[in-house]
XYZ file of C-alpha atoms in Angstrom:
599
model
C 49.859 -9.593 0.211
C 53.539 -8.974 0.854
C 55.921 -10.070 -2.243
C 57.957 -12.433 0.327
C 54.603 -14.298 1.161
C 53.709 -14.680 -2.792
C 56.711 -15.948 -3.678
C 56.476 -18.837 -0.650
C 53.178 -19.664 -2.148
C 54.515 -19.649 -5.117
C 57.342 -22.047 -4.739
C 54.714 -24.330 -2.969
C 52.787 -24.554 -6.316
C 55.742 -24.643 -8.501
C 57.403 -27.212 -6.664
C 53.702 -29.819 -6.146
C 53.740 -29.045 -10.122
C 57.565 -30.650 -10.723
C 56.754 -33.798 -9.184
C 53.260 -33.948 -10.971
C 55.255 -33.287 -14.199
C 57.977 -35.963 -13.331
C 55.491 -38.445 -12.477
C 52.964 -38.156 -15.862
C 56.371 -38.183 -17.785
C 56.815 -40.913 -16.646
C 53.731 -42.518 -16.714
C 53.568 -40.707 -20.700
C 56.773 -42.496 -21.633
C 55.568 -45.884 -20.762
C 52.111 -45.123 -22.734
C 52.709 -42.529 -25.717
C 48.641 -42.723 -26.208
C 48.021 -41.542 -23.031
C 45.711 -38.350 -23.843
C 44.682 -37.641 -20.599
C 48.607 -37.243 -19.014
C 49.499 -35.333 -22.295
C 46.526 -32.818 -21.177
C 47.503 -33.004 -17.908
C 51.221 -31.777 -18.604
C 49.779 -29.231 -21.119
C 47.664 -27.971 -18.195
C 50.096 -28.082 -15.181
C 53.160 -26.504 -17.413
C 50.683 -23.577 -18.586
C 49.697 -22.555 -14.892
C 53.450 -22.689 -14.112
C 54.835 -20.463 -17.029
C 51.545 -18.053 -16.329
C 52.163 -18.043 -12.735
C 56.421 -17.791 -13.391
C 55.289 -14.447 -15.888
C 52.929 -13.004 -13.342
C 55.709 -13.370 -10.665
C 58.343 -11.915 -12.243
C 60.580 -15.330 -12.366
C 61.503 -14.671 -16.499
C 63.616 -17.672 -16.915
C 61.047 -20.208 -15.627
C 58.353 -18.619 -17.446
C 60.841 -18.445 -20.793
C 61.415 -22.659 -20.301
C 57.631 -23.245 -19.335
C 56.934 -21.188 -22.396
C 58.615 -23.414 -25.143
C 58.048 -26.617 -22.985
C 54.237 -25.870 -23.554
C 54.548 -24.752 -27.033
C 55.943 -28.592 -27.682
C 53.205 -29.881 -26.014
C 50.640 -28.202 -27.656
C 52.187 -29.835 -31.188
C 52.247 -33.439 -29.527
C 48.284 -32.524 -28.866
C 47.885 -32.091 -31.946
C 50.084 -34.853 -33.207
C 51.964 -32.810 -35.173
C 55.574 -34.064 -32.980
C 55.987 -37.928 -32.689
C 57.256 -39.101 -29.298
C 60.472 -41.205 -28.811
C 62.818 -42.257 -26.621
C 65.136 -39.864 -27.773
C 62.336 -37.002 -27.382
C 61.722 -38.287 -24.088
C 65.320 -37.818 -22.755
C 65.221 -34.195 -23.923
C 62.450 -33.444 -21.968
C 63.270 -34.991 -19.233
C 66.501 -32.899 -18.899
C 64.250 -29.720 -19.774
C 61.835 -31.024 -16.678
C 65.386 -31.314 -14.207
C 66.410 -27.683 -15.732
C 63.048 -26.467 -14.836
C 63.642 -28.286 -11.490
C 66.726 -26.633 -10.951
C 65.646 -23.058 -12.213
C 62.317 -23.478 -9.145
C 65.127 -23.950 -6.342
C 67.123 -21.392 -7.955
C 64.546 -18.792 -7.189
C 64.118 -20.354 -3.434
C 67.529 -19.355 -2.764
C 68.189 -16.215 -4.984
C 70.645 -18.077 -7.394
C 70.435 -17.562 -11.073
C 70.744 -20.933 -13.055
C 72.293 -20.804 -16.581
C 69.242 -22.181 -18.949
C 69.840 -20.341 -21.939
C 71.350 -23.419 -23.986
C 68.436 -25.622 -22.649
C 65.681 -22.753 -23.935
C 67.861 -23.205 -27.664
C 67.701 -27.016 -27.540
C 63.621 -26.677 -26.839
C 63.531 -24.874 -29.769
C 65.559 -26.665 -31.898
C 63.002 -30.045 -31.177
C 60.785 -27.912 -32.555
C 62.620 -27.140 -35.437
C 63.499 -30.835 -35.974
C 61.009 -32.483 -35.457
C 58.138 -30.282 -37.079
C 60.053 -28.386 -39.396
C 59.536 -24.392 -39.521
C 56.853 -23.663 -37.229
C 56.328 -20.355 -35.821
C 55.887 -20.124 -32.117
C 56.076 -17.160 -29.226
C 59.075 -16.070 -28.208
C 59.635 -16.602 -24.398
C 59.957 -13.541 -22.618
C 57.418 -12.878 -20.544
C 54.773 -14.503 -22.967
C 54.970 -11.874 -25.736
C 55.319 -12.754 -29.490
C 57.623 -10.840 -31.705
C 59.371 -12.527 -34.734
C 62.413 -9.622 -34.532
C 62.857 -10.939 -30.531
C 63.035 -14.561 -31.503
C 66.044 -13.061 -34.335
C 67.147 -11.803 -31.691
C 67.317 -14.709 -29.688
C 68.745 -16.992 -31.907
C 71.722 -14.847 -32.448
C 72.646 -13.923 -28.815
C 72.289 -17.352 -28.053
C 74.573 -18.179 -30.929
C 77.061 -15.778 -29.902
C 76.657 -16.901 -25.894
C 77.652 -20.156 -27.104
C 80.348 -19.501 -29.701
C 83.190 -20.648 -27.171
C 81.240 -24.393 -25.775
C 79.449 -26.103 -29.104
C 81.144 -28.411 -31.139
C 81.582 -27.557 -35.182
C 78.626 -29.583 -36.018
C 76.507 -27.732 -33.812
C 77.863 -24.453 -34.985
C 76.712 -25.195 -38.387
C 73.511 -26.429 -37.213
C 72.549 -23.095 -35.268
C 74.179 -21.377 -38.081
C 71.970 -22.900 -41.292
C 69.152 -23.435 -38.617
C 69.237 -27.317 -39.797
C 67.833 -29.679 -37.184
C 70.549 -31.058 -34.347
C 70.174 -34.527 -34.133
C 68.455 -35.361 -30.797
C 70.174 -36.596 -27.456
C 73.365 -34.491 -28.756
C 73.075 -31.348 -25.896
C 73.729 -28.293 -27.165
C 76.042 -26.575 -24.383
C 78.010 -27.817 -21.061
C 74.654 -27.410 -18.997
C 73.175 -30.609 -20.555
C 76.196 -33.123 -19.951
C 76.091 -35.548 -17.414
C 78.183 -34.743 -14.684
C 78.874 -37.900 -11.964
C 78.999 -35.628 -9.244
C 75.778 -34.080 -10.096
C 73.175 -36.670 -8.033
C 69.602 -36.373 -7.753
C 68.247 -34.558 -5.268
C 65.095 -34.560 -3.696
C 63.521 -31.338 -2.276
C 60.710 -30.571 -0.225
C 58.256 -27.544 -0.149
C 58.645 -25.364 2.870
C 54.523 -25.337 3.040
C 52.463 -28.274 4.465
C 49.101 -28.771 3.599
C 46.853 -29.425 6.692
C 43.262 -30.685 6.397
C 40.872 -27.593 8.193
C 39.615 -30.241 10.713
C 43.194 -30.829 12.261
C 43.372 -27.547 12.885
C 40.569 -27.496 14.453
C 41.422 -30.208 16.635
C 44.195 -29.015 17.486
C 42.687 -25.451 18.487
C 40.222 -27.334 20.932
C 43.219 -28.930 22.515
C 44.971 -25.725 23.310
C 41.585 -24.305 24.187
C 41.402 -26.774 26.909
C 45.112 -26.275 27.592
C 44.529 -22.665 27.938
C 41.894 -23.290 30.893
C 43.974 -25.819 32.687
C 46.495 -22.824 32.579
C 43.914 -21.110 34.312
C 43.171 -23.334 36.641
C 46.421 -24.059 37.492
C 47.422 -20.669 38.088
C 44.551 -19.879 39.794
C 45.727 -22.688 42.762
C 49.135 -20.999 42.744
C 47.387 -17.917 43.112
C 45.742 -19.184 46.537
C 49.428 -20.685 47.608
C 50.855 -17.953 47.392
C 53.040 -19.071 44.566
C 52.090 -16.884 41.448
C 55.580 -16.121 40.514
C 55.812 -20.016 39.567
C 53.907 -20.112 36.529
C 54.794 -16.876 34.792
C 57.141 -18.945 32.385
C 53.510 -21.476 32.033
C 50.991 -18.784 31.212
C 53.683 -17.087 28.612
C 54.650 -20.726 26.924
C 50.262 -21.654 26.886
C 49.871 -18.043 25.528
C 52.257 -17.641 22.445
C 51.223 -21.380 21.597
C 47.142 -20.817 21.333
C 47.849 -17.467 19.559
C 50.624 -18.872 17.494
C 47.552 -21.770 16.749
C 44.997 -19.030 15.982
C 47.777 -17.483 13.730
C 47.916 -20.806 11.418
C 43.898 -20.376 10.708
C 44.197 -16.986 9.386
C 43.375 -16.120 6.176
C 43.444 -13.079 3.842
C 39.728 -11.548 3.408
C 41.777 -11.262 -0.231
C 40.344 -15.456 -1.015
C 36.820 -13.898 -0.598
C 36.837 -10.610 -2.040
C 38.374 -12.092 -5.722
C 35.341 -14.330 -5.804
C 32.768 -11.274 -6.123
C 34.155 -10.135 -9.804
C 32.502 -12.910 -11.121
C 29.103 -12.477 -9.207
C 29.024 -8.618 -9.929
C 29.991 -8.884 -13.564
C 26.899 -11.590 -13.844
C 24.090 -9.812 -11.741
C 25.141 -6.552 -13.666
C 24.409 -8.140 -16.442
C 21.184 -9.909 -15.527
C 20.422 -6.136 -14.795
C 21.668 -4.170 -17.350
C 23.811 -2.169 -15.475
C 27.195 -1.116 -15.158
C 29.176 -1.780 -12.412
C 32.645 -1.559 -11.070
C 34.248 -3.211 -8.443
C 37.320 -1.784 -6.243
C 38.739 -3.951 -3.905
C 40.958 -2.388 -0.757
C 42.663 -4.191 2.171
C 42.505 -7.838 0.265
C 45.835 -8.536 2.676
C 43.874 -7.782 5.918
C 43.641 -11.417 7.754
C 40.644 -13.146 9.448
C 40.004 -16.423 11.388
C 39.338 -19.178 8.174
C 35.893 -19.848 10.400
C 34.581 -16.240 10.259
C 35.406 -15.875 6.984
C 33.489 -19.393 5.946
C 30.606 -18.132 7.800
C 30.354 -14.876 6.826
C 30.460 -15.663 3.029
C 26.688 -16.293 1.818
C 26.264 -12.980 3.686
C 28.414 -11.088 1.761
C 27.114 -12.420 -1.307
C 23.924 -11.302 -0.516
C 25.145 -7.934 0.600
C 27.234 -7.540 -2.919
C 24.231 -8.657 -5.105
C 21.398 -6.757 -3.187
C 24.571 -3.675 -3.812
C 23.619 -4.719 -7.611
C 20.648 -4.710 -7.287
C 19.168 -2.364 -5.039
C 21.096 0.011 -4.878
C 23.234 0.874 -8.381
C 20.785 2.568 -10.381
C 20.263 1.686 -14.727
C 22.657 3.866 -16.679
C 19.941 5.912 -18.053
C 18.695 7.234 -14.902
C 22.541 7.595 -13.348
C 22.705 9.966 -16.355
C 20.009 11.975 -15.231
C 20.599 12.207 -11.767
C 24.557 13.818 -13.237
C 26.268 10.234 -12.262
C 28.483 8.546 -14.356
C 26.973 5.654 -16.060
C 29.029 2.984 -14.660
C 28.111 2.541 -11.084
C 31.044 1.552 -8.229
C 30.571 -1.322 -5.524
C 33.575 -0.985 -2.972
C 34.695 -3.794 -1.066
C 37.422 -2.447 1.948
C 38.711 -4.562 5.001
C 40.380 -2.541 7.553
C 42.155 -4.073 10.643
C 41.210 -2.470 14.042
C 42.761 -4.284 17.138
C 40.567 -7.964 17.358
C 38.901 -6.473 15.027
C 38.080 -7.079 10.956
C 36.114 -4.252 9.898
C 34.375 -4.968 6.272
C 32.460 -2.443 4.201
C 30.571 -2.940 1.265
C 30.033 0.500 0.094
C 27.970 1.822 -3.314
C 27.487 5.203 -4.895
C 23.772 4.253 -5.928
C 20.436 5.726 -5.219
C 20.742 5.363 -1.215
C 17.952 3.697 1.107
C 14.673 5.523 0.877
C 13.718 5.620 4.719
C 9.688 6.787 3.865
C 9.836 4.171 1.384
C 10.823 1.494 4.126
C 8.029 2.958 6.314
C 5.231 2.331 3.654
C 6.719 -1.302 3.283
C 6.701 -1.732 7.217
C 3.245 -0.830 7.634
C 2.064 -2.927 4.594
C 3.630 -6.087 6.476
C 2.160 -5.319 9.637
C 5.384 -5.332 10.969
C 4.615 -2.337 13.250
C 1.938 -0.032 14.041
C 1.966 3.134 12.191
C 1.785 5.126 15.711
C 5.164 2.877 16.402
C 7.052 3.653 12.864
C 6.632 6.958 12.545
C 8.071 7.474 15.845
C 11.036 5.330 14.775
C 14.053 7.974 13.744
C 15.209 6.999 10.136
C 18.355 4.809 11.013
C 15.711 3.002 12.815
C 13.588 2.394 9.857
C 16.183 1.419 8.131
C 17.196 -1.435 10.014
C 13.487 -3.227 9.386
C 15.550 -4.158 6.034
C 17.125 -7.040 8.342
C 13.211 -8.113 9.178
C 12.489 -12.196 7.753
C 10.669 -11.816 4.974
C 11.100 -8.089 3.982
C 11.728 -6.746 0.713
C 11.794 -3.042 -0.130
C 11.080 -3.685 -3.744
C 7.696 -4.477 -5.884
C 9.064 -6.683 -8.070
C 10.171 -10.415 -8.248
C 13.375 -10.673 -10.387
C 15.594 -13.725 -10.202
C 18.098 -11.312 -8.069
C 16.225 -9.639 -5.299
C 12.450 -9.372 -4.500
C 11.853 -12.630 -2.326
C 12.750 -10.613 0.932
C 15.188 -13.470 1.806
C 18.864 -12.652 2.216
C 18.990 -9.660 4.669
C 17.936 -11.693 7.726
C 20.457 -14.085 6.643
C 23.133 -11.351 6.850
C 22.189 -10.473 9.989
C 22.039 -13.960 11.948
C 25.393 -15.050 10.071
C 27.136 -11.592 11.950
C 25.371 -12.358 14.838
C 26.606 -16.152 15.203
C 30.296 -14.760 15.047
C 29.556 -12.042 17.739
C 29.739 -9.625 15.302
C 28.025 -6.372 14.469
C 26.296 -4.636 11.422
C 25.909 -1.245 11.044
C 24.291 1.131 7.994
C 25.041 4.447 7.056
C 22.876 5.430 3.505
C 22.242 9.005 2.096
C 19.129 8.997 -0.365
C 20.624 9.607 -3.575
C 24.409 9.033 -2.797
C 25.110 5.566 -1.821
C 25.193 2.974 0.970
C 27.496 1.577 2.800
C 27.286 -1.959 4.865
C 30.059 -2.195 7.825
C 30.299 -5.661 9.159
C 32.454 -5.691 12.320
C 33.751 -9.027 12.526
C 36.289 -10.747 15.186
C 38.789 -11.827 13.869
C 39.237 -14.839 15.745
C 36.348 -17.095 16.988
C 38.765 -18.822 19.338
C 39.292 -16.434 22.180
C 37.362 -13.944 23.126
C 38.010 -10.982 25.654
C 35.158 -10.647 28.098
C 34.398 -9.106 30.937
C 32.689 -11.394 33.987
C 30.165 -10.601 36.484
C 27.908 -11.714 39.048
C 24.072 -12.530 39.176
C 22.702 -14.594 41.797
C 25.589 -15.530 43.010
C 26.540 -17.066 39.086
C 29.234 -16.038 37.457
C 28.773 -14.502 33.628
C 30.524 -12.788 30.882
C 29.786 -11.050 28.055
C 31.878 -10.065 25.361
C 33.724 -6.853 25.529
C 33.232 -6.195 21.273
C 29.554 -5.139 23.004
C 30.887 -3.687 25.988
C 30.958 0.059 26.081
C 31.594 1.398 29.729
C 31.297 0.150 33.043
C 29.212 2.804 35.494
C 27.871 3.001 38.429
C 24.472 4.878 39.347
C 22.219 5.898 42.335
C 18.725 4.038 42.212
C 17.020 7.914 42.168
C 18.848 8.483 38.813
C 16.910 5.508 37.270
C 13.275 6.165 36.124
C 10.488 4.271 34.697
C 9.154 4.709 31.534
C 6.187 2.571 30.253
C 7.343 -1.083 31.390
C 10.785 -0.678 31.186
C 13.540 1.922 33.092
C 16.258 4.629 31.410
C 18.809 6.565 33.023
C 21.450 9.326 31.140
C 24.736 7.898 30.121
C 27.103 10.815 28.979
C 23.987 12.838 28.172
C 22.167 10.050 26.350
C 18.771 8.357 27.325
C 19.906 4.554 27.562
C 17.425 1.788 28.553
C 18.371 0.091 31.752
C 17.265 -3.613 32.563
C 18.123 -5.722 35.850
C 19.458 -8.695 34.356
C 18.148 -11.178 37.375
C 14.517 -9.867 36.357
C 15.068 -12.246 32.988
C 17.339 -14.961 34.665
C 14.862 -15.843 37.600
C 11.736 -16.811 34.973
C 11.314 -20.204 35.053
C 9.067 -20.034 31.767
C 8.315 -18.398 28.812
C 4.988 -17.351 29.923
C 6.653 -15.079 32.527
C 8.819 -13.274 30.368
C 5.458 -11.544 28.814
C 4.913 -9.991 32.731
C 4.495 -6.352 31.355
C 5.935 -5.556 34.924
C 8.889 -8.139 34.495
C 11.282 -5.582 34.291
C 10.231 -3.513 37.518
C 10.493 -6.344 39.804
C 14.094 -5.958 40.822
C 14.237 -1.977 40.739
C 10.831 -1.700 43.304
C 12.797 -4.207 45.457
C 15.602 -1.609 46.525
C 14.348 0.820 49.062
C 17.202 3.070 49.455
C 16.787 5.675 46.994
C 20.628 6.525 47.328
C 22.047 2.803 46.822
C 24.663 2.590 44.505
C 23.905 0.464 41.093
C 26.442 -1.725 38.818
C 25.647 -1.202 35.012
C 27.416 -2.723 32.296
C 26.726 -0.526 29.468
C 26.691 -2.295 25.927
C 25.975 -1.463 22.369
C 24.011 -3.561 20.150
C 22.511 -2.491 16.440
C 23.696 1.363 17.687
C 21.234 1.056 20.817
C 22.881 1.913 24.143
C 21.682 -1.132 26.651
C 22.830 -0.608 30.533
C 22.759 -4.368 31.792
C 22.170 -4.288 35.855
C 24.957 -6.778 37.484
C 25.206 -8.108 40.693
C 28.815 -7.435 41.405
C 31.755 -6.863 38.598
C 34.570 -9.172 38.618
C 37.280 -8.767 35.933
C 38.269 -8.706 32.179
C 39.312 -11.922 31.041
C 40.430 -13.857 27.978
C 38.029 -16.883 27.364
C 37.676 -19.758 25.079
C 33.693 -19.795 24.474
C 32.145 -23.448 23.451
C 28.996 -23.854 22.205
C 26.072 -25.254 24.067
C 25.346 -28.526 23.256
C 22.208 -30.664 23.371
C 19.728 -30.416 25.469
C 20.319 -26.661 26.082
C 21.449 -25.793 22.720
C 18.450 -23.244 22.100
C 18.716 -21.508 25.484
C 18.135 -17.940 25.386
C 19.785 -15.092 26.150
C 23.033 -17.682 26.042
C 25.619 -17.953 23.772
C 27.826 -20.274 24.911
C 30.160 -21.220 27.597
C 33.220 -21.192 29.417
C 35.555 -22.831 31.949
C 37.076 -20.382 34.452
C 40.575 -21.406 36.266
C 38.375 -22.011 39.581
C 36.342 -24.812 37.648
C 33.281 -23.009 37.349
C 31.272 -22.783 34.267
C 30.749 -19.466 33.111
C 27.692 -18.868 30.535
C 28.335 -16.203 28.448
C 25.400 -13.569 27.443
C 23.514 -13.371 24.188
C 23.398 -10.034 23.661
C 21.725 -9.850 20.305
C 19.098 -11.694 22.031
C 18.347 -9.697 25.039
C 18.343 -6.576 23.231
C 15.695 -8.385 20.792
C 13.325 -9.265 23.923
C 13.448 -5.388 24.914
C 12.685 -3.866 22.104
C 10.694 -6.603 20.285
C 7.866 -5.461 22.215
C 8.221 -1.807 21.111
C 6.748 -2.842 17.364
C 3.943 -4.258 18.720
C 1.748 -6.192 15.898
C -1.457 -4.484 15.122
């Protein structure tokens, strides 16, 4: 996170945490038995000064610092409270006021008398006590000497005799006398009231807001789309510019850093670790790397599950790291990389790998495939059967991993967000997870097409290459079709072969996907493929007629359609038209479902 961006959040805190401190000071002076404001302030002043150290802000942190050391005695009702008290620390609360919009506007705000008079009410009024000095949190009795006599010196020129004497013999200053020119009441200073430069929003106005410039965004397109027609295009280049910077301005306020998610896993490593008796390490990279609020909500069970089963799975005891010539403590990565729409998250291990034969054994055992079908399966294929409901690759139950729930999960929660998973393991070295996320769920870029006459889009995070191919170079293989795509086999389907079944029963048809390609006669016609990538299997979708790459705003389906399949939602185009948008997940599932045939 960039230091400029701390410090704004920051001063939002600091300043919500003056006004909390005014207000129970308030309510504390009118009820000195109030335990629960006295707590309160005890709490609210400790984040500050922690937060004011952390930051790099000394001078707040040095007042928060003896501010909560006072507190702490009136806890434990070792300091009396009084009016007179109470009009010290109310000054001490303005200083700290002041010293807050110092640091919003880079100006350095004398508070060295007020830091003396905070400790001399602790002098006073319980005697000798020793307490830390302020810098930065640390104790030292020699800084606190210290302290005291540059203060003393600092001061020489403004205190009156009295006080002199006082700082001199270290005898208590009676209270309400201030200690310095900074703590007299000046007419022309007048209360101010400030305001923090960040708003909080509830989630679900943003989101309101986003469907509103959703819909704006297709008017746009609408709009422009007449103009287009007229003849007029040049008309609306100032609208589509405005309606553009304002929905990705929009989509800008929902972004978040992957940072609020990644923080949460030291806590879940550190206790499944344990649970395990293992030692583990985790490295966060790229916590500054920025994702749509949505994605990020969605996504997080998943990566939970990815980071335990990372735990569990795959970091092996210490005893048998030892063996293999690891270090004991095994090393769970979490890295978020930024590539164009793109949030690319890795949860990478150096454990004992995925064993691929292992996985086969497992398959077999669950009848998830025929052992003809598996062992034709290349390993990164086998691998992927980890995703499978229900699967597990280990024997045993633990309260962890075992239950074969949590994989599938991962894989439908990347799948709602039209993002993809991918696995790269060596046996013996490690694993490493790479969810490819967008990082917006708002807009989309897509590219749209034609089938039976229908418009359609599909997202271009799945979209590999557009190509075009003579019928002859398409050839049928069992109950589907392939054709070479830079020098790789890809399977080939007619997309109208799916969209004109009218039931469910018809998309078993073992000849379903012939039907289009035996219609065309002319071995020489030219074919439209899309060709897309799903799960690291090259797919070559048969269109109708291409149309263009376009920026969409994709809604849901709602009720009674919400189940479709093969759809993922829709779209308004400029001309008014609905445009469905493809499910590819789903389609590749119905082609190669079929392929691990049950025994």
């Amino acid at each position: 996170m960039k230091e400029e961006e701390l410090k704004q959040i920051f001063l939002a805190e600091a300043q919500d945490s003056f006004e909390q401190l005014n207000r129970l000071f308030t309510q504390l002076e009118k009820n000195h038995a109030d335990r629960e404001a006295t707590e309160a302030i005890f709490r609210i002043i400790h984040t500050l000064k922690g937060n004011a150290a952390a930051m790099g802000f000394e001078d707040v942190a040095s007042v928060g610092h003896l501010l909560e050391d006072i507190f702490s005695e009136i806890r434990k009702g070792n300091i009396a409270l009084t009016s007179m008290v109470f009009n010290d620390l109310f000054k001490a609360i303005d200083k700290l006021g002041e010293m807050i919009e110092g640091v919003k506007v880079n100006k350095k705000v004398p508070y060295k008398g007020m830091r003396a008079k905070l400790k001399v009410i602790l002098r006073n009024l319980k005697g000798e006590i020793e307490f830390e000095a302020t810098q930065g949190g640390e104790s030292s009795e020699k800084k606190d000497k210290e302290l005291d006599q540059s203060l003393q010196q600092k001061l020489e020129g403004e205190l009156t005799e009295s006080q002199k004497e006082a700082l001199a013999s270290e005898h208590p200053v009676p209270l309400g006398v201030p200690l310095a020119d900074e703590f007299s009441d000046d007419e022309d200073k007048k209360s101010k009231i400030t305001f923090s430069d960040f708003v909080q929003v509830p989630v679900a106005k943003l989101d309101t807001l986003l469907n509103l410039v959703g819909e704006l965004a297709i008017e746009k397109d609408r709009i422009i789309a007449q103009g287009a027609s007229l003849g007029a295009t040049n008309e609306y280049t100032r609208l589509y510019r405005i309606t553009s910077d304002l929905q990705y301005s929009v989509m800008g306020v929902r972004l978040v850093q992957v940072g609020a998610l990644f923080h949460k896993f030291h806590r879940i490593v550190r206790d499944v670790a344990s649970i395990e008796n293992k030692k583990v390490n985790l490295d966060l990279q790229g916590t500054e790397i920025e994702i749509d609020r949505n994605v990020l909500q969605i996504i997080s069970d998943s990566m939970i599950h990815l980071v335990r089963n990372a735990v569990s799975h795959g970091i092996e005891g210490p005893e048998e790291r030892k063996r293999n010539g690891k270090k004991e403590q095994g090393s769970i990565q979490l890295k978020a990389t930024s590539d164009k729409e793109y949030v690319i998250i890795e949860v990478i291990d150096d454990g004992n790998g995925i064993d691929a034969d292992k996985i086969r054994k497992k398959v077999v055992e669950k009848r998830l495939a025929t052992p003809e079908a598996i062992a034709s399966l290349s390993d990164d294929d086998v691998v992927k059967f980890i995703f499978e409901p229900g699967f597990s690759s280990v024997d045993n139950v633990t309260s962890v991993s075992g239950r074969g729930v949590g994989m599938d999960v991962v894989k439908k929660a990347v799948d709602a967000v039209g993002g993809k998973i991918n696995i790269k393991t060596v046996l013996g070295q490690g694993t490493t997870f790479s969810l490819s996320l967008p990082s917006s769920m708002a807009v989309k870029s897509a590219l749209l097409f034609i089938i039976n006459n229908t418009e359609y889009a599909i997202p271009l995070s799945f979209t590999e290459a557009v190509i075009s191919v003579k019928k002859s170079s398409i050839h049928k293989v069992g109950g589907g079709l392939v054709t070479t795509h830079l020098d790789d086999t890809i399977t080939v389907m007619f997309l109208r072969d799916i969209f004109d079944c009218h039931t469910s029963d018809e998309l078993q048809n073992p000849q379903l996907l012939h039907r289009s390609f035996d219609q065309i006669e002319d071995p020489e016609a030219k074919i439209n493929i899309v060709v897309v990538s799903v799960d690291n299997k090259m797919i070559g979708f048969v269109v109708d007629r291409l149309l263009q790459q376009k920026e969409i705003i994709e809604k849901p389906l709602g009720k009674p359609v919400e189940n479709a399949r093969f759809i993922s939602g829709a779209t308004i185009l400029g001309n008014g038209n609905v445009c469905l948008v493809l499910d590819a997940n789903d389609i590749s599932e119905f082609l190669f479902k079929p392929t691990f045939a049950t025994v």
